[in-house]
Backbone as a printed PyTorch tensor [residue, N CA C, xyz], in Angstrom:
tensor([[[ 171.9170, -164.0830,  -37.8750],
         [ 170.5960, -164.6860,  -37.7830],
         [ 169.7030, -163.8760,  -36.8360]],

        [[ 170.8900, -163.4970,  -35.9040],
         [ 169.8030, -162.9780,  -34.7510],
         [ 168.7720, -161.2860,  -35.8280]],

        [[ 169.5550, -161.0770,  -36.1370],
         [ 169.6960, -159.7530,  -36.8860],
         [ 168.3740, -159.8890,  -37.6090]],

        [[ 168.3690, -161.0570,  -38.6830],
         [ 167.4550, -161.1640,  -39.3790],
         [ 166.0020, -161.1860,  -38.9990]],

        [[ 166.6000, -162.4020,  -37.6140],
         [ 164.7290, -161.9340,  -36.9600],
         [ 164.0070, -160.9030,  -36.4090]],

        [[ 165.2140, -160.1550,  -36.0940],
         [ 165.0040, -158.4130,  -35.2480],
         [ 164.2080, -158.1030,  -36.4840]],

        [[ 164.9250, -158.2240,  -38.1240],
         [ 164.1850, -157.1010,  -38.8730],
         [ 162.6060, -157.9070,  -39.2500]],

        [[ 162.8350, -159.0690,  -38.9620],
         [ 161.1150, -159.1940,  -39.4710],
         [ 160.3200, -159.5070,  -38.2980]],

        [[ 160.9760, -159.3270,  -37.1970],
         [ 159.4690, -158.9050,  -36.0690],
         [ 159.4490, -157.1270,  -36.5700]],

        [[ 160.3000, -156.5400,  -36.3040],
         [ 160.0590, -155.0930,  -36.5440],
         [ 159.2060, -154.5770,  -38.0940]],

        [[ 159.5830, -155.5770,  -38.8270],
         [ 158.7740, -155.0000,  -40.0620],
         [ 157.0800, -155.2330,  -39.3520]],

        [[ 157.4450, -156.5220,  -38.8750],
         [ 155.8540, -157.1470,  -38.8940],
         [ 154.6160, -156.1700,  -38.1620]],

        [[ 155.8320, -155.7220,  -37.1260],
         [ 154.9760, -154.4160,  -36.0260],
         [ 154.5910, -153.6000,  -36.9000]],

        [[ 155.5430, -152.9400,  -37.5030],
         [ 155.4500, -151.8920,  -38.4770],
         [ 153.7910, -152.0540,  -39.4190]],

        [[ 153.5360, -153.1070,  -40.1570],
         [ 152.6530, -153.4330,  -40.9830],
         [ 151.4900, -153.4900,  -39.8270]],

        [[ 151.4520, -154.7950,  -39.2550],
         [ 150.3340, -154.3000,  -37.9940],
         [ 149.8040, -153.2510,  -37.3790]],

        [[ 151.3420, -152.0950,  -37.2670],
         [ 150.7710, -151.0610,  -36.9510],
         [ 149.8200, -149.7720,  -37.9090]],

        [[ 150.6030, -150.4230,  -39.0530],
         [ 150.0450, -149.7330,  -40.5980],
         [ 148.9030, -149.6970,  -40.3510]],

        [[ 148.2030, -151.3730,  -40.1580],
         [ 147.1900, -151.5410,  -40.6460],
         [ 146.2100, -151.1890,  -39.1560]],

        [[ 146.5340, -151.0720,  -38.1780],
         [ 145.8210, -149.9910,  -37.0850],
         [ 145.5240, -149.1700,  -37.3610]],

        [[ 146.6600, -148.1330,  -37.8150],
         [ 146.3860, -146.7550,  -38.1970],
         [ 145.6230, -146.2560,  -38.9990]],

        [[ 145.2530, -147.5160,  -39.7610],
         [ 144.4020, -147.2920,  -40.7700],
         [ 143.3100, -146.6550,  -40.9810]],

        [[ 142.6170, -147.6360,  -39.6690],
         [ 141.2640, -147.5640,  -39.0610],
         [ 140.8740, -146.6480,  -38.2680]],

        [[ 141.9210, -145.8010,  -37.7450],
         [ 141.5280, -144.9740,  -36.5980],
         [ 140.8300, -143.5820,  -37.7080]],

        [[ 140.2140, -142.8910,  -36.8900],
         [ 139.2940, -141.8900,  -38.2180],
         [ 139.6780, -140.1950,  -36.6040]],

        [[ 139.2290, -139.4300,  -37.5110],
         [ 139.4790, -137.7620,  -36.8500],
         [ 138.7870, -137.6970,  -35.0530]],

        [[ 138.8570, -136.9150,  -34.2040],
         [ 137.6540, -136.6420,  -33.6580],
         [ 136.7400, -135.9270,  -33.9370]],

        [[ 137.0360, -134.9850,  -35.0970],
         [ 135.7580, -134.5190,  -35.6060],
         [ 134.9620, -135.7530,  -36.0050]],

        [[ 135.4790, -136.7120,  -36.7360],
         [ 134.4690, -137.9980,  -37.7780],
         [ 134.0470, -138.5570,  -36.4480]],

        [[ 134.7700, -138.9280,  -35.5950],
         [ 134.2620, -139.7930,  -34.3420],
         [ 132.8410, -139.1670,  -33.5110]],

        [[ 132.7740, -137.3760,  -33.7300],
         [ 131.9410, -136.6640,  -33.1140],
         [ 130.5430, -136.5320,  -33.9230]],

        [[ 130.9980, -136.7640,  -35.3410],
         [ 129.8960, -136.6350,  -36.0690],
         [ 128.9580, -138.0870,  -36.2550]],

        [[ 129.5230, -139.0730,  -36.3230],
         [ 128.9090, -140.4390,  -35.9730],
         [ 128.0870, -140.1250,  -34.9020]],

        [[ 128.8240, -140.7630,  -33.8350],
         [ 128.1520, -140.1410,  -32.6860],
         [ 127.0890, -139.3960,  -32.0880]],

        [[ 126.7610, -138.0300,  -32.5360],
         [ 126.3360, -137.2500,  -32.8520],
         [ 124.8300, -137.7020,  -33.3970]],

        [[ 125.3810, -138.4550,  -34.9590],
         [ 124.0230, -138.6980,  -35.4020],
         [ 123.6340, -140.1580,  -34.9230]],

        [[ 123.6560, -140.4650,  -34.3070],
         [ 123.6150, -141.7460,  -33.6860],
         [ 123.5760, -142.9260,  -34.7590]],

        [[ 124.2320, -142.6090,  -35.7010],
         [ 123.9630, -143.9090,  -36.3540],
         [ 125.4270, -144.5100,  -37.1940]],

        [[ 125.9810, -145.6680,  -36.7030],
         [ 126.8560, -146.0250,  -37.0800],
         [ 127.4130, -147.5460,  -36.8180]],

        [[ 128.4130, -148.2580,  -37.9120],
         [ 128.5610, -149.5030,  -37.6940],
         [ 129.3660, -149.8780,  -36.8170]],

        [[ 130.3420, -150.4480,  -35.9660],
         [ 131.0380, -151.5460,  -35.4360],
         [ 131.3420, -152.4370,  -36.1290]],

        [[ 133.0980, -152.6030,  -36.1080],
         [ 133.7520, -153.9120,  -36.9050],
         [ 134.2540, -154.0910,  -35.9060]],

        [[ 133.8910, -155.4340,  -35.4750],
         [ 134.7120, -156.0130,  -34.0800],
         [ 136.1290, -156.8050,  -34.8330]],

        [[ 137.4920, -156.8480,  -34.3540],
         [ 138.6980, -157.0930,  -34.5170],
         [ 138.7460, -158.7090,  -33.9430]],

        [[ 138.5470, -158.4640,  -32.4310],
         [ 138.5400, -159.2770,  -31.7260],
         [ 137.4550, -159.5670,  -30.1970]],

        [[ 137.5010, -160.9210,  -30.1110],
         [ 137.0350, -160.8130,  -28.8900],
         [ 137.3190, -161.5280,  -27.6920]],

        [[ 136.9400, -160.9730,  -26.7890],
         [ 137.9750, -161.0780,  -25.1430],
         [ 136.7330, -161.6700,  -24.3460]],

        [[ 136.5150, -163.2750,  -24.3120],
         [ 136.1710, -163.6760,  -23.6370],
         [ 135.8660, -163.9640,  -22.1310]],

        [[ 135.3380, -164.0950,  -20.8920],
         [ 135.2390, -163.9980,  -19.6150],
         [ 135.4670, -165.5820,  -19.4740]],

        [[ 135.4790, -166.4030,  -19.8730],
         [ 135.1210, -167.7620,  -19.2020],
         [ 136.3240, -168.2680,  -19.4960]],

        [[ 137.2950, -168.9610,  -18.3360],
         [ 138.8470, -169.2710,  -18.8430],
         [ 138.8210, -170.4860,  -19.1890]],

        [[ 138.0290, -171.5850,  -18.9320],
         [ 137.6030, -172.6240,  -19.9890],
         [ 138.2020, -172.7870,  -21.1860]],

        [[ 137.1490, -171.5250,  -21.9360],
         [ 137.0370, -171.7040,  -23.1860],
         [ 139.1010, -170.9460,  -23.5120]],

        [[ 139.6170, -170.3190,  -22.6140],
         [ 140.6250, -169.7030,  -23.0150],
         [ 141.6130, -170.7810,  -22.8890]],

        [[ 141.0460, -171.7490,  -22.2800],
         [ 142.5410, -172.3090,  -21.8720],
         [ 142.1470, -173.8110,  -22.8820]],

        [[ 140.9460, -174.5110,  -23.2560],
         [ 141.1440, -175.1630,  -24.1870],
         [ 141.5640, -174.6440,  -25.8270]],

        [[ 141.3080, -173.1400,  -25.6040],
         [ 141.8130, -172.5780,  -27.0340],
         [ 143.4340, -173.1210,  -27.0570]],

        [[ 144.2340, -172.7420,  -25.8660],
         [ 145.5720, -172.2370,  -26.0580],
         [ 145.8860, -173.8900,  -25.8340]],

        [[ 145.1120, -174.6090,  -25.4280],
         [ 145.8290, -175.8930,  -25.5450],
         [ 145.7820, -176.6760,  -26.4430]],

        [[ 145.4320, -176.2510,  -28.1300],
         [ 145.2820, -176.6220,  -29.1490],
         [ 146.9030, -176.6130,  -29.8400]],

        [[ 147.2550, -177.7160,  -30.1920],
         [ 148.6020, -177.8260,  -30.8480],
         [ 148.8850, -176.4040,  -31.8360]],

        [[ 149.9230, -176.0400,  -31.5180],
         [ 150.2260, -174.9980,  -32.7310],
         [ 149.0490, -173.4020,  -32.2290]],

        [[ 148.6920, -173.4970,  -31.4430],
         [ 148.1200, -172.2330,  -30.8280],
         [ 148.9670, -171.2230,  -29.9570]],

        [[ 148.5390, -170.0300,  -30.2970],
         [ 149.7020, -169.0820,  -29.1930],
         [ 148.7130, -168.8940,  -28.2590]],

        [[ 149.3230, -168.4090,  -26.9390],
         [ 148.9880, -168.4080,  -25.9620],
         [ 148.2760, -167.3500,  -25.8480]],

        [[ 147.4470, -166.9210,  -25.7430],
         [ 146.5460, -165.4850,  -26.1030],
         [ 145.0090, -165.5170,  -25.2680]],

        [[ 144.8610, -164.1520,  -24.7900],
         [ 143.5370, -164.2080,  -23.8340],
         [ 142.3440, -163.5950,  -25.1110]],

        [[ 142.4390, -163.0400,  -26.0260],
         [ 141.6540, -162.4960,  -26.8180],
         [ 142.2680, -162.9570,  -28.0890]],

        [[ 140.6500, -163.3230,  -28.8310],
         [ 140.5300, -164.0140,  -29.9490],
         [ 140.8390, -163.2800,  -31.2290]],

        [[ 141.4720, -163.2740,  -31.9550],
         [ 141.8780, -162.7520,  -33.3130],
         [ 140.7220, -162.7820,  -34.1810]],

        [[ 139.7840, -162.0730,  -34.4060],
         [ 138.2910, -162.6680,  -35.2820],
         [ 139.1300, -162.1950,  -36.7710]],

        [[ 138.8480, -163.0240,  -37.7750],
         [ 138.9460, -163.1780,  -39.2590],
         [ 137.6700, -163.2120,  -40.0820]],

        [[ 138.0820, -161.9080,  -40.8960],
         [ 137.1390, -161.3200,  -42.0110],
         [ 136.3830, -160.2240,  -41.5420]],

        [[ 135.5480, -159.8890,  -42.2660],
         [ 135.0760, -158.6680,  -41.6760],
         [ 133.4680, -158.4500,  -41.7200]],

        [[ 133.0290, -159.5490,  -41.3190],
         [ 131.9080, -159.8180,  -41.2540],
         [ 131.0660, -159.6600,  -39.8620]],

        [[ 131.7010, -159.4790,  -38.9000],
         [ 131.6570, -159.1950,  -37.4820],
         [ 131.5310, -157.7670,  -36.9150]],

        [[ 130.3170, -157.4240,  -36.2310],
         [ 129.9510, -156.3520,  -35.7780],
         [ 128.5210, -156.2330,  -35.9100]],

        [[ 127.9800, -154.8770,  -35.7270],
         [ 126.2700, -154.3970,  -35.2610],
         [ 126.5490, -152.8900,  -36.0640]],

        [[ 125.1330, -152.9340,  -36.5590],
         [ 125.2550, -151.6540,  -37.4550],
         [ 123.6600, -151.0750,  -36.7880]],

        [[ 123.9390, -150.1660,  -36.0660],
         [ 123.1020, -148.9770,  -35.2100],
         [ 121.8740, -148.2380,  -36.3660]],

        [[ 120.9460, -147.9340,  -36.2090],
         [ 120.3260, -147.2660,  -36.9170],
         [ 119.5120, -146.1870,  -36.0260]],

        [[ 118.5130, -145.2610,  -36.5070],
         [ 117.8020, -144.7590,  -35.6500],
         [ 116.6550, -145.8200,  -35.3730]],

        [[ 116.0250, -146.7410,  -36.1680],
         [ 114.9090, -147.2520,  -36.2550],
         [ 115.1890, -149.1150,  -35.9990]],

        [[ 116.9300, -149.4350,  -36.0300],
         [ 117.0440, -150.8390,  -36.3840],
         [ 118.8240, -150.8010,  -36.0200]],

        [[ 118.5870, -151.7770,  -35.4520],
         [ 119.8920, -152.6560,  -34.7440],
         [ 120.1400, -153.5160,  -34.7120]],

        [[ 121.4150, -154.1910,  -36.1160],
         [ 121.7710, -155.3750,  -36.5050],
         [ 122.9480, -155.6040,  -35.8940]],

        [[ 123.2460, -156.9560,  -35.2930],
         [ 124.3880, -157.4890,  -34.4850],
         [ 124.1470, -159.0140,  -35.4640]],

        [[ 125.6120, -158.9240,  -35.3150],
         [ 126.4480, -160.0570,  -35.7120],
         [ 127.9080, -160.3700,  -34.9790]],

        [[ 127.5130, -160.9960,  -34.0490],
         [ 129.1560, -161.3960,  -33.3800],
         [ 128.9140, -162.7360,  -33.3090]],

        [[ 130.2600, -163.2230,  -33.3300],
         [ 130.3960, -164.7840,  -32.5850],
         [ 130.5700, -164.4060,  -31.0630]],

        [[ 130.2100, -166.2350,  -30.3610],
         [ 129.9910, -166.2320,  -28.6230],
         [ 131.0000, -166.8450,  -28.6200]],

        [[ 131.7970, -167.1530,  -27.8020],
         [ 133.0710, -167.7200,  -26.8960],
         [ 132.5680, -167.7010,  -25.5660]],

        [[ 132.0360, -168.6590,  -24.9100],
         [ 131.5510, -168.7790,  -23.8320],
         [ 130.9870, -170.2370,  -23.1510]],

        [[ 130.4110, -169.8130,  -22.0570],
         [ 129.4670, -170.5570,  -21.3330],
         [ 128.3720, -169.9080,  -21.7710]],

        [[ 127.4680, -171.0290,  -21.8370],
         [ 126.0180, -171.1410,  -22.5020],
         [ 125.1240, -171.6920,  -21.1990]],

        [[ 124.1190, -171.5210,  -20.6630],
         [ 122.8820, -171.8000,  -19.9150],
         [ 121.7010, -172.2830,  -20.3130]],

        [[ 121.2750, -171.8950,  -21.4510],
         [ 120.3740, -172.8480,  -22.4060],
         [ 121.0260, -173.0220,  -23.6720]],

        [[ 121.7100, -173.8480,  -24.1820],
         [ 122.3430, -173.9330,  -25.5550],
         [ 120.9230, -174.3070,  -26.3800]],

        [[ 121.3340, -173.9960,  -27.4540],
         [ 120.3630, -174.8430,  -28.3810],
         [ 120.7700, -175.4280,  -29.6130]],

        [[ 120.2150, -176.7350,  -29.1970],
         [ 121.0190, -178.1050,  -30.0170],
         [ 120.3760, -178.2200,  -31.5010]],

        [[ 121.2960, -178.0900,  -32.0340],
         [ 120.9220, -178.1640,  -33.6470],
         [ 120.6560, -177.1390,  -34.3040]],

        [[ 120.8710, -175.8120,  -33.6690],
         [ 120.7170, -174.5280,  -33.9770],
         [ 122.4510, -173.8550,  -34.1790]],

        [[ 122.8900, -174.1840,  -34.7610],
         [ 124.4600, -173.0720,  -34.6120],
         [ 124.2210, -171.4450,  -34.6810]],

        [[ 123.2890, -170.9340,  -34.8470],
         [ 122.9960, -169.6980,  -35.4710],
         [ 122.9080, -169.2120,  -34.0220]],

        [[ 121.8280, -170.0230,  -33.1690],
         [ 121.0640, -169.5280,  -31.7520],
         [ 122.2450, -169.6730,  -30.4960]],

        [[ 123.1270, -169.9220,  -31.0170],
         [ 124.7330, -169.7740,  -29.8240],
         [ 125.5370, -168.7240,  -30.1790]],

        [[ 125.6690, -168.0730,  -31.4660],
         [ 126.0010, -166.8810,  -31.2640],
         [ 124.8840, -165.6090,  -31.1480]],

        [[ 125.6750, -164.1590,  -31.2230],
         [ 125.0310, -162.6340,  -31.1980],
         [ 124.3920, -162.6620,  -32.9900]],

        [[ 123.4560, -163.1910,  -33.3690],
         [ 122.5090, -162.9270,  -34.5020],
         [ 121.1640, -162.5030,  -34.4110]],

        [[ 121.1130, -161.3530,  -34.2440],
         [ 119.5530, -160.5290,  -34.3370],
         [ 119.6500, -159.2000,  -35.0860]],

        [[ 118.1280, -158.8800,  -35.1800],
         [ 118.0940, -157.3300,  -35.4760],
         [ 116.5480, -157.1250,  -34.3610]],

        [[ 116.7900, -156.0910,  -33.9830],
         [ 116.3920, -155.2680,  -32.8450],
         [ 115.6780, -154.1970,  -34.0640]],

        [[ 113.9880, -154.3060,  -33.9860],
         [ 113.7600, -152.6780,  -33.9260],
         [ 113.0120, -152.6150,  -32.7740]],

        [[ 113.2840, -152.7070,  -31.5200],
         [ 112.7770, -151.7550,  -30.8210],
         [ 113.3200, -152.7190,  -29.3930]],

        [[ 114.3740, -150.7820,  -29.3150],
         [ 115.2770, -150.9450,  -28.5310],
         [ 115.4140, -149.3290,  -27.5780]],

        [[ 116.2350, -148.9650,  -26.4860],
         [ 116.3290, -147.6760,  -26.2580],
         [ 117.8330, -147.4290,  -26.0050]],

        [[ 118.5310, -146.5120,  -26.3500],
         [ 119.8700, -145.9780,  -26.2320],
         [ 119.8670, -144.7680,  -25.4800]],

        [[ 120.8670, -144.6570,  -24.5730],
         [ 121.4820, -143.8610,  -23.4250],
         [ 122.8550, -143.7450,  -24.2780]],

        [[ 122.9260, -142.6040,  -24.0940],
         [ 124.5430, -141.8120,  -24.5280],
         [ 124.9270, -140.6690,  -23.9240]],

        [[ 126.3280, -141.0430,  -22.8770],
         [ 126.8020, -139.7950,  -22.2890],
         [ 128.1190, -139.8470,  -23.1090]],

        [[ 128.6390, -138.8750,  -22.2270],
         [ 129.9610, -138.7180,  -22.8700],
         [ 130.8310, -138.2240,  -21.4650]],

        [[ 132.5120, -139.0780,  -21.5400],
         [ 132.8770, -138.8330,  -20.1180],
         [ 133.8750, -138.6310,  -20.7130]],

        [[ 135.0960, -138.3380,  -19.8140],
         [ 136.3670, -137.4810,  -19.5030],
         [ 137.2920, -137.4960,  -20.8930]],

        [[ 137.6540, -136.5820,  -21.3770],
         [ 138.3460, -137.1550,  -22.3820],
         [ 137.7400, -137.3840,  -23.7060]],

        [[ 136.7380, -136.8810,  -23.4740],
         [ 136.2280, -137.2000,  -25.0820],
         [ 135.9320, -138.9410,  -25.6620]],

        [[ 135.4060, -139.3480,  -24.2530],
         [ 134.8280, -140.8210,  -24.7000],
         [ 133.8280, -140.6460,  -24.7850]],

        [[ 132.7270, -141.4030,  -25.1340],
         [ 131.1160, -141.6780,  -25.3710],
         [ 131.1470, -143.1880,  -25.0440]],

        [[ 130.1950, -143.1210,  -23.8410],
         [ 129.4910, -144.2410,  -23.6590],
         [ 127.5800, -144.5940,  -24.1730]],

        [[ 127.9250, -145.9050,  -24.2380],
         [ 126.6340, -146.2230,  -25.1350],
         [ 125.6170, -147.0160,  -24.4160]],

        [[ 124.5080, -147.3770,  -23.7450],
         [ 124.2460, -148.3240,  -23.4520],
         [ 122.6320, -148.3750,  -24.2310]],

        [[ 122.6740, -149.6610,  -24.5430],
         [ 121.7880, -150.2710,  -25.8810],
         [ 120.6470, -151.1420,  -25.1310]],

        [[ 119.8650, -150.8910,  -25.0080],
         [ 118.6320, -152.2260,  -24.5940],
         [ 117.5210, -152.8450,  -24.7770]],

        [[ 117.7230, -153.6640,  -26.0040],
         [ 117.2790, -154.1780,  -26.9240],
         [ 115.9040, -154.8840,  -26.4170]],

        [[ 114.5930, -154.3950,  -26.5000],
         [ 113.4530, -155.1480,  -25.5200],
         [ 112.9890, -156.1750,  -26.5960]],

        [[ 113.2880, -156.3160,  -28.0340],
         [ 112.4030, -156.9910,  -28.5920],
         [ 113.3420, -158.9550,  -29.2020]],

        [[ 114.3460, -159.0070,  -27.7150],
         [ 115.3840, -159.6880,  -28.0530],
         [ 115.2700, -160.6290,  -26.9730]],

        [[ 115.4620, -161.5720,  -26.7900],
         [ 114.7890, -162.2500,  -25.0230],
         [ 116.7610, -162.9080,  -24.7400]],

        [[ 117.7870, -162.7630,  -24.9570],
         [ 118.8350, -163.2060,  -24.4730],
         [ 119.4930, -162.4000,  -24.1980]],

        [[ 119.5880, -161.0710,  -24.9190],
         [ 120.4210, -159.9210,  -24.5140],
         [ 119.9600, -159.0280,  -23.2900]],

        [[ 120.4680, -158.4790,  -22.4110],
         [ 119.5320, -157.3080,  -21.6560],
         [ 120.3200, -156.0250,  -21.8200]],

        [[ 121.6810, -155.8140,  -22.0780],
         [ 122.6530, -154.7130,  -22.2860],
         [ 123.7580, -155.0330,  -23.2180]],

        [[ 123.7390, -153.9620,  -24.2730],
         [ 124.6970, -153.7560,  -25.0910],
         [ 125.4130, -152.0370,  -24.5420]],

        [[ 126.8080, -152.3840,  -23.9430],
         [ 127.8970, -151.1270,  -23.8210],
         [ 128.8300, -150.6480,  -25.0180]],

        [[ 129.1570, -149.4310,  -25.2960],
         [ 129.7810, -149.6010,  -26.3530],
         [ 130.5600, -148.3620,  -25.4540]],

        [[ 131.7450, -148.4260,  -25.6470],
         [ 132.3410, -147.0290,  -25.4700],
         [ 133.5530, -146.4820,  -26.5840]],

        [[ 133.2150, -145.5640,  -26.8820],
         [ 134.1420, -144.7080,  -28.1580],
         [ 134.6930, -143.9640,  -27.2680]],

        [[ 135.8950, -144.3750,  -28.0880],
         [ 137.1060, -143.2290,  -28.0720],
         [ 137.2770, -142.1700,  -29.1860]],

        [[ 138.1680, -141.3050,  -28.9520],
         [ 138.2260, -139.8030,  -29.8570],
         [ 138.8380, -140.3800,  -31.2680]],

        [[ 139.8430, -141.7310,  -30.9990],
         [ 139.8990, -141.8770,  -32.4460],
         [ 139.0670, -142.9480,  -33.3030]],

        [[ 138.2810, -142.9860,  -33.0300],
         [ 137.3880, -144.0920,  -33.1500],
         [ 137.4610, -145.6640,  -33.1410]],

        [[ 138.2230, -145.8920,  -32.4120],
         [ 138.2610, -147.0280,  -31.3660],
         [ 136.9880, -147.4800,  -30.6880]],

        [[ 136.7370, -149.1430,  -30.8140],
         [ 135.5280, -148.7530,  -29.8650],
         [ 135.8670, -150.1680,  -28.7570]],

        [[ 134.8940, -150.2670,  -27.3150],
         [ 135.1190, -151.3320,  -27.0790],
         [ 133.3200, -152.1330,  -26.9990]],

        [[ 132.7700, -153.2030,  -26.7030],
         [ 131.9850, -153.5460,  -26.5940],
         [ 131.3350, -154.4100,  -25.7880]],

        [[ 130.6640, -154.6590,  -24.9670],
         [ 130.5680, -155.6290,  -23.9210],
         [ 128.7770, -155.8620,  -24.0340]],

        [[ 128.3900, -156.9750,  -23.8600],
         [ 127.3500, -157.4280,  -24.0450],
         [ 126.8260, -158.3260,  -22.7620]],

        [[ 125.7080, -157.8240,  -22.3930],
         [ 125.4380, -158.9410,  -21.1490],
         [ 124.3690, -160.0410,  -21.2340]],

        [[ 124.1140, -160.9650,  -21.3150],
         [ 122.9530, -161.9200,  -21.8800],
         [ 122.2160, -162.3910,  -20.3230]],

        [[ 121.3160, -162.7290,  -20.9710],
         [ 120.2180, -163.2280,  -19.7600],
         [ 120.8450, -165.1550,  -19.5420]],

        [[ 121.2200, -165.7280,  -20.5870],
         [ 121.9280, -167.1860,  -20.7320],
         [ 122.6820, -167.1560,  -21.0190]],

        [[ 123.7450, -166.6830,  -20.8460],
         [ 125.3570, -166.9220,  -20.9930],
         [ 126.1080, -165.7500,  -20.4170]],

        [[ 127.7090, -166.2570,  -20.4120],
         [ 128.4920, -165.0660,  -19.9600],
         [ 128.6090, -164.0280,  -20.1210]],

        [[ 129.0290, -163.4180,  -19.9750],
         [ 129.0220, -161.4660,  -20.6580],
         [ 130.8090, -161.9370,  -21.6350]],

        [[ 130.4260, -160.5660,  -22.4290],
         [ 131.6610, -160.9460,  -23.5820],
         [ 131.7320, -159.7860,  -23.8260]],

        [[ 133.6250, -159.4690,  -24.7820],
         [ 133.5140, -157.6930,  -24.8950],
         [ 134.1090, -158.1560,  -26.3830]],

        [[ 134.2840, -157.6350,  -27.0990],
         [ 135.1060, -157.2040,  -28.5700],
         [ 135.3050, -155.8550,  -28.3210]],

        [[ 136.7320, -155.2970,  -29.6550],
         [ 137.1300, -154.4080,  -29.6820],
         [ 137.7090, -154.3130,  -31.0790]],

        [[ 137.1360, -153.2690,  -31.7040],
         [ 137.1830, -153.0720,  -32.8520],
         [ 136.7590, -150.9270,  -33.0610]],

        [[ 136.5310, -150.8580,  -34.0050],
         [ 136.2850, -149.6680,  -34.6990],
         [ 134.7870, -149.3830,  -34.8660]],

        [[ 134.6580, -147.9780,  -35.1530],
         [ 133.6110, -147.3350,  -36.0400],
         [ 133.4480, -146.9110,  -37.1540]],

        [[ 132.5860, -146.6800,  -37.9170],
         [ 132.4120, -146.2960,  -39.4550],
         [ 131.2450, -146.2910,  -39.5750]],

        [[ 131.2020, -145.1190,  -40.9200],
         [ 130.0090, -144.7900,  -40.9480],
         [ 129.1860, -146.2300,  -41.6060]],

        [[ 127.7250, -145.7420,  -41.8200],
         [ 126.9920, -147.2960,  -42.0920],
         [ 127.2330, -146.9770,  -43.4940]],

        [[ 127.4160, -148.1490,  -44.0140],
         [ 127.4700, -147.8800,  -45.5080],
         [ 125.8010, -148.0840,  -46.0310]],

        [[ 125.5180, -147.3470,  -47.2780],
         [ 124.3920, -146.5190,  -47.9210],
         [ 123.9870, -148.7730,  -48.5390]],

        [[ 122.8640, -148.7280,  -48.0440],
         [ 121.9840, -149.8870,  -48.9720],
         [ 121.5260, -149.6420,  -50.1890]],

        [[ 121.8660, -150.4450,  -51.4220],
         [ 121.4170, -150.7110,  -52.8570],
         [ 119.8720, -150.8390,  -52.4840]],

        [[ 119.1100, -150.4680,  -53.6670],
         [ 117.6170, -150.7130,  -53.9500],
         [ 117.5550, -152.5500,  -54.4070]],

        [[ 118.8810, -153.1090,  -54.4350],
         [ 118.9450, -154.4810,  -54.5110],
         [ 118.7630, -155.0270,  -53.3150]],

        [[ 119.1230, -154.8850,  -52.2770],
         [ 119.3770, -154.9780,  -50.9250],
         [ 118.3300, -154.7360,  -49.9900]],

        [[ 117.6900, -153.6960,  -50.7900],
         [ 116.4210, -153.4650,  -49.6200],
         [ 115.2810, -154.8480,  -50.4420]],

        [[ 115.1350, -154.5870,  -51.4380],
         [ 114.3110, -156.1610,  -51.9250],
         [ 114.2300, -157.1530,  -51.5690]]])
């Protein structure tokens, strides 16, 4: 028995790890994003600051004990442009002005055109990002830092609520239909 469970945690790593590897892209691809400054974010997960919200998560029957949130589907992330900056994350937090009857206005839902970006690049072949969105009144800093395999992490600081990070990937933006722009 014992045996059996050895092989299906080990497969399970195995597949998990599959499906990591997946995502990771060259440092050339990571340099050329970069580079042209324009690219999406798929956040994986996110790693909340407020232990509140962490510790009524984990005290939910049938919950594992976990400091960072498993996000499901792939609908989550901010897609960079030269001219336009769409974010889509969920909040896990403390809130300072909530707004009641709004579910939309408690999470990261905007588009930003007019914003300014700072990009260095430090030891190792990381790139740091910092994003500051003026035409947005809750956000004041978006961080992003890439790694060589295109890993990214993300941290967001709001003017009403906690600061929050996700960690997920890069990719290029995918090309919009003439349906889409309509």
């Amino acid at each position: 028995m014992k045996k059996y469970i050895a092989f299906i945690m080990i497969f399970g790593f195995l597949l998990n790890f599959q499906n990591l590897s997946a995502q990771e892209i060259t440092q050339a691809e990571t340099n050329i994003l970069v580079n042209s400054d324009e690219f999406s974010f798929h956040a994986e997960r996110a790693n909340p600051t407020n232990y509140d919200v962490i510790n009524i998560a984990n005290s939910m029957p049938g919950a594992p004990a976990v400091r960072m949130f498993q996000l499901q589907g792939d609908g989550y992330g901010f897609s960079l442009k030269k001219s336009q900056l769409e974010v889509v994350l969920p909040y896990f937090g403390r809130t300072f002005n909530p707004t009641y009857g709004n579910p939309d206005g408690n999470s990261y839902r905007f588009t930003s055109k007019e914003f300014t970006v700072e990009k260095s690049q430090k030891r190792k072949g990381k790139w740091i990002y910092k994003i500051q969105p003026k035409d947005v009144t809750n956000v004041s800093d978006i961080f992003i830092e890439i790694f060589k395999n295109g890993k990214a992490l993300v941290s967001i600081k709001s003017n009403d609520r906690q600061p929050i990070s996700y960690d997920g990937y890069i990719s290029k933006n995918e090309i919009e239909t003439k349906k889409e722009k309509l």
